XYZ file of C-alpha atoms in Angstrom:
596
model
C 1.352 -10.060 -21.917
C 0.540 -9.399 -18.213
C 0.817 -5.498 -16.790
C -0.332 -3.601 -14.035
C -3.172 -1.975 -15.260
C -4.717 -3.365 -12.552
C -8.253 -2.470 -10.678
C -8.227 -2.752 -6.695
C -11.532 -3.928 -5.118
C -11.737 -4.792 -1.226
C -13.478 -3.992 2.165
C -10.531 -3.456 4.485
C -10.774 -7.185 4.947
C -9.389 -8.910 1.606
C -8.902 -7.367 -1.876
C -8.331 -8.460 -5.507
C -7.164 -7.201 -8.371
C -8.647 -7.380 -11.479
C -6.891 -7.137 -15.001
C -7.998 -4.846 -18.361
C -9.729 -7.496 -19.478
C -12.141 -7.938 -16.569
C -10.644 -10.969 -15.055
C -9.575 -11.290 -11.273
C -5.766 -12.138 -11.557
C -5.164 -11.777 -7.860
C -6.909 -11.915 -4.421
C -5.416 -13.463 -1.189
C -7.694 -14.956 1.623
C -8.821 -15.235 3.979
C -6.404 -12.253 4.834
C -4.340 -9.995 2.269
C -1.364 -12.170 3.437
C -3.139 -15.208 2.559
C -2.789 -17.834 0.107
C -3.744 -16.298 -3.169
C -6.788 -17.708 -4.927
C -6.405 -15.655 -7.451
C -3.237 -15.534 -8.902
C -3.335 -15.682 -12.461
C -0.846 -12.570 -11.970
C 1.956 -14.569 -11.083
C 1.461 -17.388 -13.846
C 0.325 -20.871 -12.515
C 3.073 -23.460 -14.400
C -0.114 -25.460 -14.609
C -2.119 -22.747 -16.329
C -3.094 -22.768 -20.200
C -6.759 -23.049 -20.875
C -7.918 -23.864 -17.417
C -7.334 -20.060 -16.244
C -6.426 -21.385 -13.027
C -6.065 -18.464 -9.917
C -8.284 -16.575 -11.891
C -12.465 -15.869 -12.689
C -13.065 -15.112 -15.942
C -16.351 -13.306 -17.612
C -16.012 -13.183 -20.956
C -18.801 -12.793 -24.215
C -18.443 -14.561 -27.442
C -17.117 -12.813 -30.069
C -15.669 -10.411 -27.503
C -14.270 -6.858 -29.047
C -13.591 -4.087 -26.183
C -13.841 -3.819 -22.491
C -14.066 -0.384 -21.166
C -13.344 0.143 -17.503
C -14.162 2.777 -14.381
C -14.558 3.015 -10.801
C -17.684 4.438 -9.551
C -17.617 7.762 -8.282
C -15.611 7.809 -4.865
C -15.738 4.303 -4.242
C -14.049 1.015 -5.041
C -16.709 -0.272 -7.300
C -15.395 -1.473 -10.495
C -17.537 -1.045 -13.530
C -16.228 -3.123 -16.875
C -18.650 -2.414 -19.772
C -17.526 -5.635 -22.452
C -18.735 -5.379 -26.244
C -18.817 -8.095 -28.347
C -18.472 -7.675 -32.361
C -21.952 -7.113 -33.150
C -22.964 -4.492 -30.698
C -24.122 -6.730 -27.904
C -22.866 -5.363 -23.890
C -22.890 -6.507 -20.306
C -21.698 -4.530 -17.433
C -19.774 -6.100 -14.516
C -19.883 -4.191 -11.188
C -17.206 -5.557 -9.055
C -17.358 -5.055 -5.265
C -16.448 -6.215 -1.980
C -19.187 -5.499 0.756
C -17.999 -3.131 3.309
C -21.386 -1.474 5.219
C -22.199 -0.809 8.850
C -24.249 -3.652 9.551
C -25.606 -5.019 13.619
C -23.570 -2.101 15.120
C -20.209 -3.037 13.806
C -19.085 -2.599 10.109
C -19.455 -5.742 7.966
C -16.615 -6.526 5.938
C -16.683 -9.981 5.051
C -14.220 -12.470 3.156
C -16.776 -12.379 0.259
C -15.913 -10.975 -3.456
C -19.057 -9.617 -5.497
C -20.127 -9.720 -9.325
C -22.879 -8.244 -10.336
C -23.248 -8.837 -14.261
C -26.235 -6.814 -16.099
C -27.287 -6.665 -19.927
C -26.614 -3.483 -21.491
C -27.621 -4.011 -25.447
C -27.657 -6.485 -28.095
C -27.855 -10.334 -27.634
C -24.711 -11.095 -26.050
C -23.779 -14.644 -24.735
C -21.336 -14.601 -21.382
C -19.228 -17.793 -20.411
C -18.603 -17.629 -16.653
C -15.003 -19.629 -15.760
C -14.286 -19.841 -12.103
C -10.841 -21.683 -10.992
C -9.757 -20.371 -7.514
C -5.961 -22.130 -6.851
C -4.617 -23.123 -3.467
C -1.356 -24.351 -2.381
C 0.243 -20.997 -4.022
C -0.778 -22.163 -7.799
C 0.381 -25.675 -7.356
C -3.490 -27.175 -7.633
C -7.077 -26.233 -7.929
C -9.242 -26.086 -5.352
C -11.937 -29.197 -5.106
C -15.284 -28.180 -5.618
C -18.795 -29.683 -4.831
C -21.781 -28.160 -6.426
C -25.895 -27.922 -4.941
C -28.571 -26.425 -6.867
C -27.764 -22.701 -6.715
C -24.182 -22.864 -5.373
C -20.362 -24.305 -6.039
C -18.093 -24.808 -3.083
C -14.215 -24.322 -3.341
C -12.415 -26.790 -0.772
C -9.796 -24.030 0.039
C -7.669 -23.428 3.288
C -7.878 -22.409 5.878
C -11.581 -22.136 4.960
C -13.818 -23.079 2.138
C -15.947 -20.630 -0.038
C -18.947 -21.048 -1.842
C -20.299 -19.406 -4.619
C -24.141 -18.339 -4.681
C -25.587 -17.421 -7.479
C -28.836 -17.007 -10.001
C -26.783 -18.095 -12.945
C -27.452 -21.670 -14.318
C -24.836 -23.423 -12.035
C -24.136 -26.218 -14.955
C -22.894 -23.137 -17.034
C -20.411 -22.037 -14.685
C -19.276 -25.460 -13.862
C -18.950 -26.127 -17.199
C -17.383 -22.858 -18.803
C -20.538 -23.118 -21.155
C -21.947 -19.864 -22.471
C -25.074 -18.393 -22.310
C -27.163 -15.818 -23.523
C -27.697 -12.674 -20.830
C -31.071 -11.750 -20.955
C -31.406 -10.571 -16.961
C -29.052 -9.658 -14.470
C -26.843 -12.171 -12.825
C -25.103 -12.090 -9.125
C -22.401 -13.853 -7.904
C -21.483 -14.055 -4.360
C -18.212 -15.619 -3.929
C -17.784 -15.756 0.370
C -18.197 -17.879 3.696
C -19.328 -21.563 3.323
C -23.021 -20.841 4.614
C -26.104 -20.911 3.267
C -27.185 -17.469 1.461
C -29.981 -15.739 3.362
C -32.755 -14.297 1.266
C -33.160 -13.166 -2.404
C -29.108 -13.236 -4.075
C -30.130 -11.149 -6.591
C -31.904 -8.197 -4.174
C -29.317 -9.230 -2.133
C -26.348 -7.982 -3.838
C -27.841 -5.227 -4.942
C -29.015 -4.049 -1.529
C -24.655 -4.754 -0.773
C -24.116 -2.513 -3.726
C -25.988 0.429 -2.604
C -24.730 0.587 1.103
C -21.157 -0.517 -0.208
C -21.546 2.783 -2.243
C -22.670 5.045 0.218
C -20.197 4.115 2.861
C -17.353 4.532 0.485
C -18.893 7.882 -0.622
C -19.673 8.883 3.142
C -15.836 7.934 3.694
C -14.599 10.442 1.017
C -17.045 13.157 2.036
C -15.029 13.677 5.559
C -12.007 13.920 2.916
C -9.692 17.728 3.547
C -8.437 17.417 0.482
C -6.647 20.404 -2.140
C -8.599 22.310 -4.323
C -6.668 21.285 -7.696
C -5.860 17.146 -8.287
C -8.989 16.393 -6.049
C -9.948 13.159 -8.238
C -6.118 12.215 -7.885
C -5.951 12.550 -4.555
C -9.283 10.962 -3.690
C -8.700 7.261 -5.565
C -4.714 7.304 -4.102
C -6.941 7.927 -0.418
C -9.214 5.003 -1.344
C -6.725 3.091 -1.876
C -4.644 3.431 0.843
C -7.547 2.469 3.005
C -7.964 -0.856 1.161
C -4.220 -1.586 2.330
C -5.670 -1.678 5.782
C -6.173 -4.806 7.341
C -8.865 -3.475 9.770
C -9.544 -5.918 12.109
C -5.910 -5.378 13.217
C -5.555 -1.934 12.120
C -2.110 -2.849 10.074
C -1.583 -1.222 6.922
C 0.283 -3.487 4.135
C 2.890 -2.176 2.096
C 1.097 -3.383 -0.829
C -1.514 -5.885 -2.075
C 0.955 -7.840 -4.470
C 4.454 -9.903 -3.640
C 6.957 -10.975 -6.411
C 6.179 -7.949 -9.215
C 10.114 -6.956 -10.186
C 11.850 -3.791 -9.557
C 13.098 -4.452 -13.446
C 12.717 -6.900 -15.777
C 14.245 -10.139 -14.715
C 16.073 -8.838 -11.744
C 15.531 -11.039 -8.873
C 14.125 -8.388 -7.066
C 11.158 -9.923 -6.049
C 9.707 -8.866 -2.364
C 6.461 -9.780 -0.785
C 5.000 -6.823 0.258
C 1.519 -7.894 2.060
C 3.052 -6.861 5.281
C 3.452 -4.183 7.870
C 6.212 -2.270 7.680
C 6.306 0.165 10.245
C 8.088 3.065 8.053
C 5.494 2.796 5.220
C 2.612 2.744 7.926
C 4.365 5.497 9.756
C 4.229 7.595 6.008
C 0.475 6.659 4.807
C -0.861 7.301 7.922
C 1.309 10.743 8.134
C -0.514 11.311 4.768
C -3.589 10.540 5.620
C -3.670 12.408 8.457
C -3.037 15.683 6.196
C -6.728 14.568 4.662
C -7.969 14.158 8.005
C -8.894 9.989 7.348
C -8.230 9.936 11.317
C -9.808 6.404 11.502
C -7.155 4.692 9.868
C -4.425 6.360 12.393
C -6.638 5.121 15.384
C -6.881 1.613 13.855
C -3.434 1.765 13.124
C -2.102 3.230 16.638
C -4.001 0.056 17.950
C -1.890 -2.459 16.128
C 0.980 -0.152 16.984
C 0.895 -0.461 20.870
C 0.004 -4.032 20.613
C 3.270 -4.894 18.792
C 4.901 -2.070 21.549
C 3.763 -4.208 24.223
C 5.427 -7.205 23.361
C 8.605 -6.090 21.825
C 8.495 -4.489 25.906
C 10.870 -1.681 25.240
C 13.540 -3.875 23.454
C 13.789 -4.817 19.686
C 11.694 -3.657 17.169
C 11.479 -5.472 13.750
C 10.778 -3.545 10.836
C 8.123 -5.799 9.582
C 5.289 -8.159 11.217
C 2.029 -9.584 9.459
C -0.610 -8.018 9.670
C -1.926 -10.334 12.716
C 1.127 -9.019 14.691
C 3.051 -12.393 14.085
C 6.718 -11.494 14.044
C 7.637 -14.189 12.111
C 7.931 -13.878 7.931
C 9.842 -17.008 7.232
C 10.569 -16.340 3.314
C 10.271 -19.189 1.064
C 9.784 -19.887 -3.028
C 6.462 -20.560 -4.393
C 7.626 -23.226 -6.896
C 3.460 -23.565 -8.409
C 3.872 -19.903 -9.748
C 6.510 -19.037 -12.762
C 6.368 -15.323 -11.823
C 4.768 -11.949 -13.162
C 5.639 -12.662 -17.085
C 7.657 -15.848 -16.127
C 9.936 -13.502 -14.206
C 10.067 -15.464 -10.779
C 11.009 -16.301 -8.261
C 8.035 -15.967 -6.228
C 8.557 -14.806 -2.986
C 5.962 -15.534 0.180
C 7.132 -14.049 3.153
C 10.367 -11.991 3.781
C 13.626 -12.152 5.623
C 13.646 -8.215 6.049
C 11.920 -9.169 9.355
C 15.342 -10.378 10.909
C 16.813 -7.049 9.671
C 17.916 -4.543 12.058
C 16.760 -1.169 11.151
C 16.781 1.461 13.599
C 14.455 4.324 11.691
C 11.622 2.085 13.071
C 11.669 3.383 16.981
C 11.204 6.673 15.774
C 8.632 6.028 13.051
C 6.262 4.527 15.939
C 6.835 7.731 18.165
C 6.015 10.008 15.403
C 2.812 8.036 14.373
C 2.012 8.025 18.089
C 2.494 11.967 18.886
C -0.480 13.269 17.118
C -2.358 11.284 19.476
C -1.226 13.237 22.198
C -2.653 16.904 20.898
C -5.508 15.626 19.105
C -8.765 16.537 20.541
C -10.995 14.871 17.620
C -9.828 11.237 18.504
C -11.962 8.637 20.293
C -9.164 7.755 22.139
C -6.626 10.539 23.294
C -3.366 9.240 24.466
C -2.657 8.383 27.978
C 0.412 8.637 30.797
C 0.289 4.758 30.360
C 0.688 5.697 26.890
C 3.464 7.516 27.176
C 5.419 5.308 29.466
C 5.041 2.920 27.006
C 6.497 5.310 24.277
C 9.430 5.872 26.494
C 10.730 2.066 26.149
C 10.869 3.078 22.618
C 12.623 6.301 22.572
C 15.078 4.723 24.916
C 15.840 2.080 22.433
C 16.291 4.912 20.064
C 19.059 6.612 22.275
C 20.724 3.188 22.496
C 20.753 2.634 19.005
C 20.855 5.915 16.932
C 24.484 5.443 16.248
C 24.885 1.626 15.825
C 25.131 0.163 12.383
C 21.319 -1.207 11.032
C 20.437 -2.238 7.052
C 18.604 0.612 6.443
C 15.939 1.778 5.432
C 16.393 0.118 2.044
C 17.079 -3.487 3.308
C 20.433 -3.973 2.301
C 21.088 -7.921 2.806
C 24.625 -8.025 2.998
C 25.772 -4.791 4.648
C 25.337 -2.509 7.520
C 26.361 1.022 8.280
C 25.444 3.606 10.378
C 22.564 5.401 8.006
C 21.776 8.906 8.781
C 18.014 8.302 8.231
C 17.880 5.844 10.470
C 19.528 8.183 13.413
C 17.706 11.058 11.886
C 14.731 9.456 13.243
C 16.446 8.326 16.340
C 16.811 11.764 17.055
C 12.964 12.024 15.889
C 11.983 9.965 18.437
C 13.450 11.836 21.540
C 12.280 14.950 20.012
C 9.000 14.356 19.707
C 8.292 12.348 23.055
C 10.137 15.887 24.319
C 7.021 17.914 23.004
C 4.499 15.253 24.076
C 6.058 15.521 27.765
C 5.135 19.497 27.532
C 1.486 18.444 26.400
C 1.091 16.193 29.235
C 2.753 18.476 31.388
C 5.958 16.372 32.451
C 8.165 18.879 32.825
C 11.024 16.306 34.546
C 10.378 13.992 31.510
C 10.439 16.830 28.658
C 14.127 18.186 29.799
C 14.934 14.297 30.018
C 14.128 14.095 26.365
C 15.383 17.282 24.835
C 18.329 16.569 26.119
C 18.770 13.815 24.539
C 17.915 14.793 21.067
C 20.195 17.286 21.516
C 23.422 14.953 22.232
C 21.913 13.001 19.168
C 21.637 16.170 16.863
C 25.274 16.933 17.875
C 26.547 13.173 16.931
C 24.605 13.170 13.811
C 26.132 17.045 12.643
C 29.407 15.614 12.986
C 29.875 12.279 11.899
C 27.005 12.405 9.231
C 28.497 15.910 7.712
C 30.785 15.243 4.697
C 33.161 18.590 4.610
C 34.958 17.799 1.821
C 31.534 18.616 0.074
C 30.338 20.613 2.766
C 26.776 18.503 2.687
C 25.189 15.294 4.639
C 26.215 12.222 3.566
C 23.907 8.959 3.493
C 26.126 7.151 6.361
C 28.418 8.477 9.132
C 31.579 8.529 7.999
C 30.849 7.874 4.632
C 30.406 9.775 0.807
C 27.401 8.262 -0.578
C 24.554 10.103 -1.890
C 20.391 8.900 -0.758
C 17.134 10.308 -1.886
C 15.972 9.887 2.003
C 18.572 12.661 2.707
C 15.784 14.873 1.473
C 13.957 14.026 4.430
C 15.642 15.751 6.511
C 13.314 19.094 6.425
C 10.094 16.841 7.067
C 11.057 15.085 9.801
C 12.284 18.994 11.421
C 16.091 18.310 11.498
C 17.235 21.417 9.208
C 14.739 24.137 7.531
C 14.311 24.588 4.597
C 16.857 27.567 4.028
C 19.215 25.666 5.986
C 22.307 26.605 3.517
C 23.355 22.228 4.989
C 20.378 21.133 3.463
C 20.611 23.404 0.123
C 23.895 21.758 -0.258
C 22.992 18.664 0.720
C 19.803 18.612 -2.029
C 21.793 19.944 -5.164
C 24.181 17.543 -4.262
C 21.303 14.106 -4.036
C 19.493 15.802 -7.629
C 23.124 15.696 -9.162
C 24.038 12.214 -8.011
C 20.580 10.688 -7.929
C 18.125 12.603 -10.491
C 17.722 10.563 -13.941
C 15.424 13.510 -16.176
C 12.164 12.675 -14.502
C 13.130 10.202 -12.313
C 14.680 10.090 -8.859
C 16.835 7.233 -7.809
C 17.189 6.051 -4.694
C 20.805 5.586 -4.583
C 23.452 4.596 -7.497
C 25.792 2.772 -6.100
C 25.516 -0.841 -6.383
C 23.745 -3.172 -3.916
C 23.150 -6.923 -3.474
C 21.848 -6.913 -6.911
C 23.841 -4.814 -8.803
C 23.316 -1.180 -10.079
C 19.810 -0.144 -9.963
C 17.677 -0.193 -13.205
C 14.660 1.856 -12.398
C 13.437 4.298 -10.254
C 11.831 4.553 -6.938
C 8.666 6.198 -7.597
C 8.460 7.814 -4.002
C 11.711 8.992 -4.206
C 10.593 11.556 -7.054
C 7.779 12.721 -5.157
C 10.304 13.267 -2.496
C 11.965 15.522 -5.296
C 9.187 17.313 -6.128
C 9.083 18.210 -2.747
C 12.220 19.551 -2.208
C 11.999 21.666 -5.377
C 9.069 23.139 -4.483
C 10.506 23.747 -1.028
C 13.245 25.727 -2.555
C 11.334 27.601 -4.564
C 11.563 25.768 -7.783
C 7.626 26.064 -8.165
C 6.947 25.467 -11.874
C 9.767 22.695 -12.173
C 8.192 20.592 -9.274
C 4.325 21.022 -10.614
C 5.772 19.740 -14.200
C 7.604 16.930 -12.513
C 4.219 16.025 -10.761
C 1.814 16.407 -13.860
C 4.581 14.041 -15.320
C 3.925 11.289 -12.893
C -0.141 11.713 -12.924
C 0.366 10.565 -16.919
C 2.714 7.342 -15.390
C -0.449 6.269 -13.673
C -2.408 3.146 -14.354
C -5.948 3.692 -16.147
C -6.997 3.059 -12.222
C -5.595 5.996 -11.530
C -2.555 4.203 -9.447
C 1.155 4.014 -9.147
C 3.431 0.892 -8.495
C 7.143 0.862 -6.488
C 9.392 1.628 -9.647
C 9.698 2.988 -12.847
C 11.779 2.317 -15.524
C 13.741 6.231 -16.345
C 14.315 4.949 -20.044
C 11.078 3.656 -21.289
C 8.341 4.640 -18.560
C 7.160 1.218 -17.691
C 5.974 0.729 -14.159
C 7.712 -2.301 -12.465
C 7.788 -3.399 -8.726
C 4.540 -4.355 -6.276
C 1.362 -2.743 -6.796
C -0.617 -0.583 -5.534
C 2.257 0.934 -3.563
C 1.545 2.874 -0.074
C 4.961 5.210 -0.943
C 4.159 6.197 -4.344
C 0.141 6.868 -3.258
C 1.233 9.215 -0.736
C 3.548 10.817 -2.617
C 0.441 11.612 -5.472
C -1.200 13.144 -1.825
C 1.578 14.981 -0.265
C 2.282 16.663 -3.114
C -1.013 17.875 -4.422
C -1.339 19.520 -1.201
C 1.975 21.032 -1.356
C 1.938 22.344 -5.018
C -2.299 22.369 -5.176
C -3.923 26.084 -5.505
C -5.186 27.288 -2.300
C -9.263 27.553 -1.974
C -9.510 30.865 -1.523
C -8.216 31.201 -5.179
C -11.770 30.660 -6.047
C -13.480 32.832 -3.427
């Protein structure tokens, strides 16, 4: 039975994941919101014994597979025995080196397969999909290499395996290494096999190079450095967009219908792994991302902001069903695209201001932000003002409602706040006043319509009753302190409503799909923030150890868990939950001086 214990590889470009078993079950291209050529995952109805969507190495006889990444990087190593002793090692890469002055990061997926004892006998199968699972891709074959007639480009596999074998499925005896480049439809330069492993070595240093410029706490470091890795990989560099995840279609709970594509930008989970990252000082990915950011400011030109665009920029996400594909464990649909992207959620204008602001005191970036810059950021905050009050889905998508969310004019209120303290930094005096005034009518509106005084706390909606984890957002985004006696009342009041043992929902009350069945894995890190923000020290660093055992043997967290039997459900790897395993091993980590 498919699960998520699931290995990332990638190179900022494309990624895949590969399964316990060694197998790549999912990998999009030419882009991470590509058709998937991989996609065993999501169960091809034509699938059986022709693996299709995935690439197989398996031995004869096969017993155990034992799995790790190399130290610091995304380099997968799967050591598989067979019954009588005999092992191979896989290493599983995608290249990602600085190469002709610019980094090279091609659409190319690498297996490097090596004998480790014994006389073991491998059988290579190799069945990309196109269409989204309907078919197989065509295939011609040369001496040393198979091409895959995929769209919108072809790839070809180079290898020093016997090419018959792999056509075939046949197996053979590995006596030598074998390398298999799976990328661009050109011929292969040089020597595959010193090749690859010339890719493997500067793939390995970079990554390592990467994590080396790392801040990161003194206690939970290996935690914190594969959730950092990871959150790279769900950067589509070339853009500088960061997807919300690599999968679409994995279920919140079993058989629920909900089924979102995630290989998208949204700007709030952007806006919250680059705010993480930040904290570990990874200050390339907010430059890449701040790029993408004032492209899509530019042509929304001050007015509406979706909450969503690919991760080209295109502000289009038509949603459709994938009819090829019965869904993760038959549990479809499966969703391509989303209608989120017609949504109207206001949180987003402040979200870009706040991921813009550091650039504004930061002397380390490459590129400081500018007056032009600023003007620009303006259009946005204005919007913000316009809208803070006005009814939006929220930040949780609701399909067939609106109301007037306090998180969304929380960060309304964000926005003219912080474009307030980036007029001081650029010395607009005219334009600061201009701005803290108007956070200040909005902090007014919000204290009074949001406030609930029958319970004397914040409610989730302006007028309204309803309880919402992102109510404990209020201290980080610097709207109350934390021994604000509003936001005391406001938190005891969310862990009654919302807490399930170890879990944190984020809201009870039904939605579009009923009551909620798991829950939202960064709403308990949010939890384990507040707790240790009041003071409940030992409670929030058992509530975190408890989710480091709900990861994946990668190390990784998906959206949801289920609070009665601990399974992980929803898209995987997920941006939230990775920054919540960061942002809260630097709040509740041991400082480094406790070892000086």
């Amino acid at each position: 039975m498919r699960n998520l214990s699931l290995w990332p590889i990638g190179n900022c470009q494309v990624s895949a994941l590969i399964d316990d078993t060694g197998t790549f079950v999912w990998g999009c291209a030419p882009r991470i919101d590509g058709d998937p050529l991989f996609c065993g995952l999501l169960e091809p109805r034509s699938d059986g014994e022709s693996a299709l969507g995935e690439w197989r190495i398996t031995l004869e006889n096969q017993d155990k597979v034992e799995q790790r990444y190399l130290g610091n990087t995304p380099i997968l190593s799967t050591r598989i025995t067979d019954t009588d002793g005999g092992a191979i090692e896989i290493l599983d890469f995608c290249p990602r080196f600085p190469r002709s002055g610019r980094m090279y990061r091609p659409v190319a997926f690498v297996r490097i397969v090596r004998p480790v004892s014994g006389a073991p006998r491998m059988r290579v199968r190799l069945n990309p999909a196109k269409n989204w699972g309907s078919e197989a891709a065509e295939r011609t074959n040369g001496t040393n290499h198979i091409r895959y007639l995929l769209k919108p480009q072809p790839l070809r596999l180079t290898t020093d395996a016997p090419i018959g074998h792999v056509l075939e499925g046949r197996a053979f005896r590995v006596e030598k290494a074998h390398h298999f480049f799976l990328g661009p439809d050109e011929p292969f330069v040089g020597n595959v096999g010193h090749t690859l492993a010339a890719m493997l070595h500067q793939t390995s240093d970079e990554w390592r190079l990467w994590v080396r410029g790392l801040a990161i706490p003194l206690e939970w470091q290996k935690v914190v450095i594969r959730a950092a890795i990871t959150l790279k990989l769900c950067q589509h560099e070339e853009t500088g967009a960061i997807v919300a995840a690599m999968t679409t279609s994995i279920p919140e709970a079993a058989s629920s219908g909900r089924n979102w594509d995630y290989r998208y930008c949204w700007i709030r989970d952007a806006y919250y792994t680059v705010q993480a990252l930040n904290r570990l000082g990874a200050l390339d990915v907010l430059e890449n991302y701040l790029s993408y950011l004032r492209n899509i400011v530019d042509e929304a030109q001050g007015g509406h902001i979706q909450p969503l665009y690919t991760v080209n920029g295109d502000p289009k996400l038509e949603e459709w069903v994938a009819e090829g594909l019965a869904g993760y464990r038959g549990m479809g649909p499966v969703r391509v695209g989303n209608a989120a992207y017609t949504q109207i959620q206001h949180d987003a204008y402040g979200q870009i201001v706040l991921s813009n602001v550091q650039a504004f005191f930061d002397e380390r970036l490459l590129r400081k932000a500018t007056t032009d810059d600023f003007t620009a950021l303006e259009r946005v905050g204005a919007r913000a003002f316009e809208m803070y009050d006005q009814p939006d889905a929220g930040l949780w998508e609701f399909r067939t409602r609106t109301s007037v969310h306090t998180y969304s004019s929380v960060m309304c209120w964000a926005a003219c706040d912080r474009l307030a303290k980036a007029a001081d930094a650029m010395g607009l005096d005219e334009r600061a006043s201009y701005w803290r005034e108007r956070a200040d009518e909005v902090r007014a509106v919000i204290e009074e319509k949001a406030w609930h005084a029958g319970e004397e706390r914040f409610a989730a909606t302006f007028g309204g009753d309803e309880l919402d984890a992102s109510l404990l957002q209020l201290i980080d985004m610097q709207f109350l302190g934390r021994d604000d006696p509003r936001f005391l009342a406001t938190f005891a009041a969310v862990e009654k409503g919302l807490r399930r043992g170890e879990h944190m929902l984020r809201y009870a009350a039904e939605d579009d799909f009923g009551l909620p069945e798991t829950a939202f894995n960064f709403c308990t890190f949010w939890l384990i923030e507040a707790l240790h923000l009041v003071g409940r020290e030992e409670e929030a660093r058992a509530l975190y150890l408890n989710m480091l055992e709900r990861r994946t043997p990668a190390g990784l967290l998906s959206e949801d868990t289920d609070f009665t039997t601990g399974e992980l459900w929803g898209n995987y790897p997920q941006t939230y939950s990775l920054v919540g395993l960061i942002n809260c091993a630097g709040l509740l980590s041991r400082p480094w001086s406790a070892i000086r």
